[in-house]
């Protein structure tokens, strides 16, 4: 039976996946060999950034509904002000993610005609 992960746990898993990706793309690791490797990574990152605006919008809707409950408190200031600031920041995040997607699309398109004409890497280590 699959276990249900909370939104926070899923976000943490996504952050850890990006940390692992950062390690895998280090030149010293040698895990990127061909232009197609970069093409594939950029394509997946573009998909990731295309999906982020929905998450940000849903979080903002949640915060708006939460504010209507009158059950939120704040250590300082008015809770409504903090909720409004968070919603505003999330709206900015959505726009930034859309811009990031556009730039990743440009990179993806720029990588698409590239191929490899060098020698094939030694595959003896893969056996």
PDB file of C-alpha atoms in Angstrom:
ATOM      1  CA  UNK A   1       0.000   0.000   0.000  1.00  0.00           C
ATOM      2  CA  UNK A   2       1.569   3.327  -1.068  1.00  0.00           C
ATOM      3  CA  UNK A   3       2.174   5.895   1.616  1.00  0.00           C
ATOM      4  CA  UNK A   4       0.712   9.351   1.164  1.00  0.00           C
ATOM      5  CA  UNK A   5       3.284  12.139   1.121  1.00  0.00           C
ATOM      6  CA  UNK A   6       2.307  15.594   2.326  1.00  0.00           C
ATOM      7  CA  UNK A   7       2.863  18.609   0.076  1.00  0.00           C
ATOM      8  CA  UNK A   8       5.787  19.601   2.310  1.00  0.00           C
ATOM      9  CA  UNK A   9       7.368  16.157   2.011  1.00  0.00           C
ATOM     10  CA  UNK A  10       6.931  16.211  -1.779  1.00  0.00           C
ATOM     11  CA  UNK A  11       8.525  19.674  -1.990  1.00  0.00           C
ATOM     12  CA  UNK A  12      11.426  18.390   0.113  1.00  0.00           C
ATOM     13  CA  UNK A  13      11.854  15.396  -2.223  1.00  0.00           C
ATOM     14  CA  UNK A  14      11.898  17.781  -5.194  1.00  0.00           C
ATOM     15  CA  UNK A  15      14.552  19.918  -3.495  1.00  0.00           C
ATOM     16  CA  UNK A  16      16.652  16.823  -2.789  1.00  0.00           C
ATOM     17  CA  UNK A  17      16.251  15.696  -6.410  1.00  0.00           C
ATOM     18  CA  UNK A  18      17.611  19.061  -7.569  1.00  0.00           C
ATOM     19  CA  UNK A  19      20.515  18.709  -5.116  1.00  0.00           C
ATOM     20  CA  UNK A  20      21.296  15.300  -6.624  1.00  0.00           C
ATOM     21  CA  UNK A  21      21.037  16.800 -10.111  1.00  0.00           C
ATOM     22  CA  UNK A  22      23.513  19.511  -9.098  1.00  0.00           C
ATOM     23  CA  UNK A  23      25.976  16.811  -8.077  1.00  0.00           C
ATOM     24  CA  UNK A  24      25.357  14.747 -11.233  1.00  0.00           C
ATOM     25  CA  UNK A  25      26.017  17.723 -13.522  1.00  0.00           C
ATOM     26  CA  UNK A  26      29.405  18.559 -12.004  1.00  0.00           C
ATOM     27  CA  UNK A  27      32.047  18.206 -14.702  1.00  0.00           C
ATOM     28  CA  UNK A  28      34.236  16.127 -12.392  1.00  0.00           C
ATOM     29  CA  UNK A  29      31.496  13.489 -12.183  1.00  0.00           C
ATOM     30  CA  UNK A  30      31.653  12.838 -15.927  1.00  0.00           C
ATOM     31  CA  UNK A  31      27.977  11.938 -16.136  1.00  0.00           C
ATOM     32  CA  UNK A  32      27.377  14.361 -19.003  1.00  0.00           C
ATOM     33  CA  UNK A  33      29.040  13.087 -22.169  1.00  0.00           C
ATOM     34  CA  UNK A  34      27.106  14.154 -25.244  1.00  0.00           C
ATOM     35  CA  UNK A  35      25.198  17.285 -26.286  1.00  0.00           C
ATOM     36  CA  UNK A  36      22.072  15.124 -26.082  1.00  0.00           C
ATOM     37  CA  UNK A  37      22.702  14.676 -22.369  1.00  0.00           C
ATOM     38  CA  UNK A  38      22.359  18.424 -21.820  1.00  0.00           C
ATOM     39  CA  UNK A  39      19.375  18.492 -24.188  1.00  0.00           C
ATOM     40  CA  UNK A  40      17.573  15.871 -22.074  1.00  0.00           C
ATOM     41  CA  UNK A  41      18.323  17.631 -18.782  1.00  0.00           C
ATOM     42  CA  UNK A  42      17.164  20.997 -20.122  1.00  0.00           C
ATOM     43  CA  UNK A  43      13.963  19.398 -21.465  1.00  0.00           C
ATOM     44  CA  UNK A  44      13.157  17.927 -18.062  1.00  0.00           C
ATOM     45  CA  UNK A  45      13.949  21.183 -16.272  1.00  0.00           C
ATOM     46  CA  UNK A  46      11.666  22.997 -18.698  1.00  0.00           C
ATOM     47  CA  UNK A  47       8.862  20.569 -17.817  1.00  0.00           C
ATOM     48  CA  UNK A  48       9.543  21.145 -14.126  1.00  0.00           C
ATOM     49  CA  UNK A  49       9.344  24.935 -14.469  1.00  0.00           C
ATOM     50  CA  UNK A  50       6.172  24.669 -16.584  1.00  0.00           C
ATOM     51  CA  UNK A  51       4.497  22.901 -13.660  1.00  0.00           C
ATOM     52  CA  UNK A  52       5.596  25.278 -10.898  1.00  0.00           C
ATOM     53  CA  UNK A  53       3.131  28.116 -11.609  1.00  0.00           C
ATOM     54  CA  UNK A  54       0.205  25.798 -10.831  1.00  0.00           C
ATOM     55  CA  UNK A  55       1.758  24.940  -7.480  1.00  0.00           C
ATOM     56  CA  UNK A  56       2.330  28.607  -6.654  1.00  0.00           C
ATOM     57  CA  UNK A  57      -1.216  29.540  -7.656  1.00  0.00           C
ATOM     58  CA  UNK A  58      -2.722  26.730  -5.604  1.00  0.00           C
ATOM     59  CA  UNK A  59      -0.684  27.770  -2.570  1.00  0.00           C
ATOM     60  CA  UNK A  60      -1.899  31.359  -3.024  1.00  0.00           C
ATOM     61  CA  UNK A  61      -5.526  30.172  -3.238  1.00  0.00           C
ATOM     62  CA  UNK A  62      -5.008  28.112  -0.087  1.00  0.00           C
ATOM     63  CA  UNK A  63      -3.611  31.150   1.746  1.00  0.00           C
ATOM     64  CA  UNK A  64      -6.522  33.288   0.570  1.00  0.00           C
ATOM     65  CA  UNK A  65      -9.031  30.747   1.886  1.00  0.00           C
ATOM     66  CA  UNK A  66      -7.054  30.414   5.101  1.00  0.00           C
ATOM     67  CA  UNK A  67      -7.279  34.175   5.617  1.00  0.00           C
ATOM     68  CA  UNK A  68     -11.054  34.022   5.347  1.00  0.00           C
ATOM     69  CA  UNK A  69     -11.248  31.644   8.325  1.00  0.00           C
ATOM     70  CA  UNK A  70     -10.126  34.252  10.867  1.00  0.00           C
ATOM     71  CA  UNK A  71      -8.222  31.424  12.538  1.00  0.00           C
ATOM     72  CA  UNK A  72      -4.708  32.595  11.575  1.00  0.00           C
ATOM     73  CA  UNK A  73      -2.519  34.451  14.053  1.00  0.00           C
ATOM     74  CA  UNK A  74       0.831  36.198  13.656  1.00  0.00           C
ATOM     75  CA  UNK A  75       3.723  36.768  16.061  1.00  0.00           C
ATOM     76  CA  UNK A  76       3.750  40.407  14.948  1.00  0.00           C
ATOM     77  CA  UNK A  77       1.647  42.510  12.629  1.00  0.00           C
ATOM     78  CA  UNK A  78      -1.694  41.598  11.145  1.00  0.00           C
ATOM     79  CA  UNK A  79      -2.065  38.051   9.779  1.00  0.00           C
ATOM     80  CA  UNK A  80      -3.868  39.415   6.710  1.00  0.00           C
ATOM     81  CA  UNK A  81      -0.819  41.525   5.840  1.00  0.00           C
ATOM     82  CA  UNK A  82       1.492  38.499   6.046  1.00  0.00           C
ATOM     83  CA  UNK A  83      -0.903  36.378   3.994  1.00  0.00           C
ATOM     84  CA  UNK A  84      -1.193  39.114   1.363  1.00  0.00           C
ATOM     85  CA  UNK A  85       2.598  39.438   1.180  1.00  0.00           C
ATOM     86  CA  UNK A  86       2.976  35.674   0.776  1.00  0.00           C
ATOM     87  CA  UNK A  87       0.324  35.613  -1.984  1.00  0.00           C
ATOM     88  CA  UNK A  88       2.051  38.497  -3.756  1.00  0.00           C
ATOM     89  CA  UNK A  89       5.413  36.742  -3.565  1.00  0.00           C
ATOM     90  CA  UNK A  90       3.861  33.534  -4.902  1.00  0.00           C
ATOM     91  CA  UNK A  91       2.358  35.463  -7.833  1.00  0.00           C
ATOM     92  CA  UNK A  92       5.866  36.782  -8.569  1.00  0.00           C
ATOM     93  CA  UNK A  93       7.235  33.248  -8.317  1.00  0.00           C
ATOM     94  CA  UNK A  94       4.709  32.127 -10.906  1.00  0.00           C
ATOM     95  CA  UNK A  95       5.823  34.842 -13.329  1.00  0.00           C
ATOM     96  CA  UNK A  96       9.488  34.072 -12.708  1.00  0.00           C
ATOM     97  CA  UNK A  97       8.891  30.358 -13.327  1.00  0.00           C
ATOM     98  CA  UNK A  98       7.180  31.231 -16.620  1.00  0.00           C
ATOM     99  CA  UNK A  99      10.166  33.379 -17.597  1.00  0.00           C
ATOM    100  CA  UNK A 100      12.531  30.585 -16.600  1.00  0.00           C
ATOM    101  CA  UNK A 101      10.528  28.180 -18.775  1.00  0.00           C
ATOM    102  CA  UNK A 102      10.889  30.548 -21.735  1.00  0.00           C
ATOM    103  CA  UNK A 103      14.658  30.699 -21.295  1.00  0.00           C
ATOM    104  CA  UNK A 104      14.916  26.933 -20.885  1.00  0.00           C
ATOM    105  CA  UNK A 105      12.906  26.577 -24.083  1.00  0.00           C
ATOM    106  CA  UNK A 106      15.463  28.811 -25.853  1.00  0.00           C
ATOM    107  CA  UNK A 107      18.325  26.697 -24.492  1.00  0.00           C
ATOM    108  CA  UNK A 108      16.517  23.494 -25.475  1.00  0.00           C
ATOM    109  CA  UNK A 109      15.989  24.783 -29.012  1.00  0.00           C
ATOM    110  CA  UNK A 110      19.628  25.854 -29.246  1.00  0.00           C
ATOM    111  CA  UNK A 111      20.780  22.386 -28.186  1.00  0.00           C
ATOM    112  CA  UNK A 112      18.487  20.516 -30.572  1.00  0.00           C
ATOM    113  CA  UNK A 113      20.713  20.620 -33.691  1.00  0.00           C
ATOM    114  CA  UNK A 114      23.852  19.540 -31.835  1.00  0.00           C
ATOM    115  CA  UNK A 115      25.361  16.087 -32.202  1.00  0.00           C
ATOM    116  CA  UNK A 116      28.573  14.296 -31.308  1.00  0.00           C
ATOM    117  CA  UNK A 117      31.356  13.587 -33.804  1.00  0.00           C
ATOM    118  CA  UNK A 118      34.135  12.735 -31.372  1.00  0.00           C
ATOM    119  CA  UNK A 119      35.304   9.299 -30.356  1.00  0.00           C
ATOM    120  CA  UNK A 120      32.920   7.143 -28.402  1.00  0.00           C
ATOM    121  CA  UNK A 121      33.710   6.957 -24.714  1.00  0.00           C
ATOM    122  CA  UNK A 122      35.333   3.783 -23.438  1.00  0.00           C
ATOM    123  CA  UNK A 123      32.470   1.504 -22.472  1.00  0.00           C
ATOM    124  CA  UNK A 124      34.664  -1.214 -20.957  1.00  0.00           C
ATOM    125  CA  UNK A 125      33.900   0.197 -17.500  1.00  0.00           C
ATOM    126  CA  UNK A 126      30.188  -0.324 -18.196  1.00  0.00           C
ATOM    127  CA  UNK A 127      30.559  -4.089 -18.605  1.00  0.00           C
TER     128      UNK A 127
END
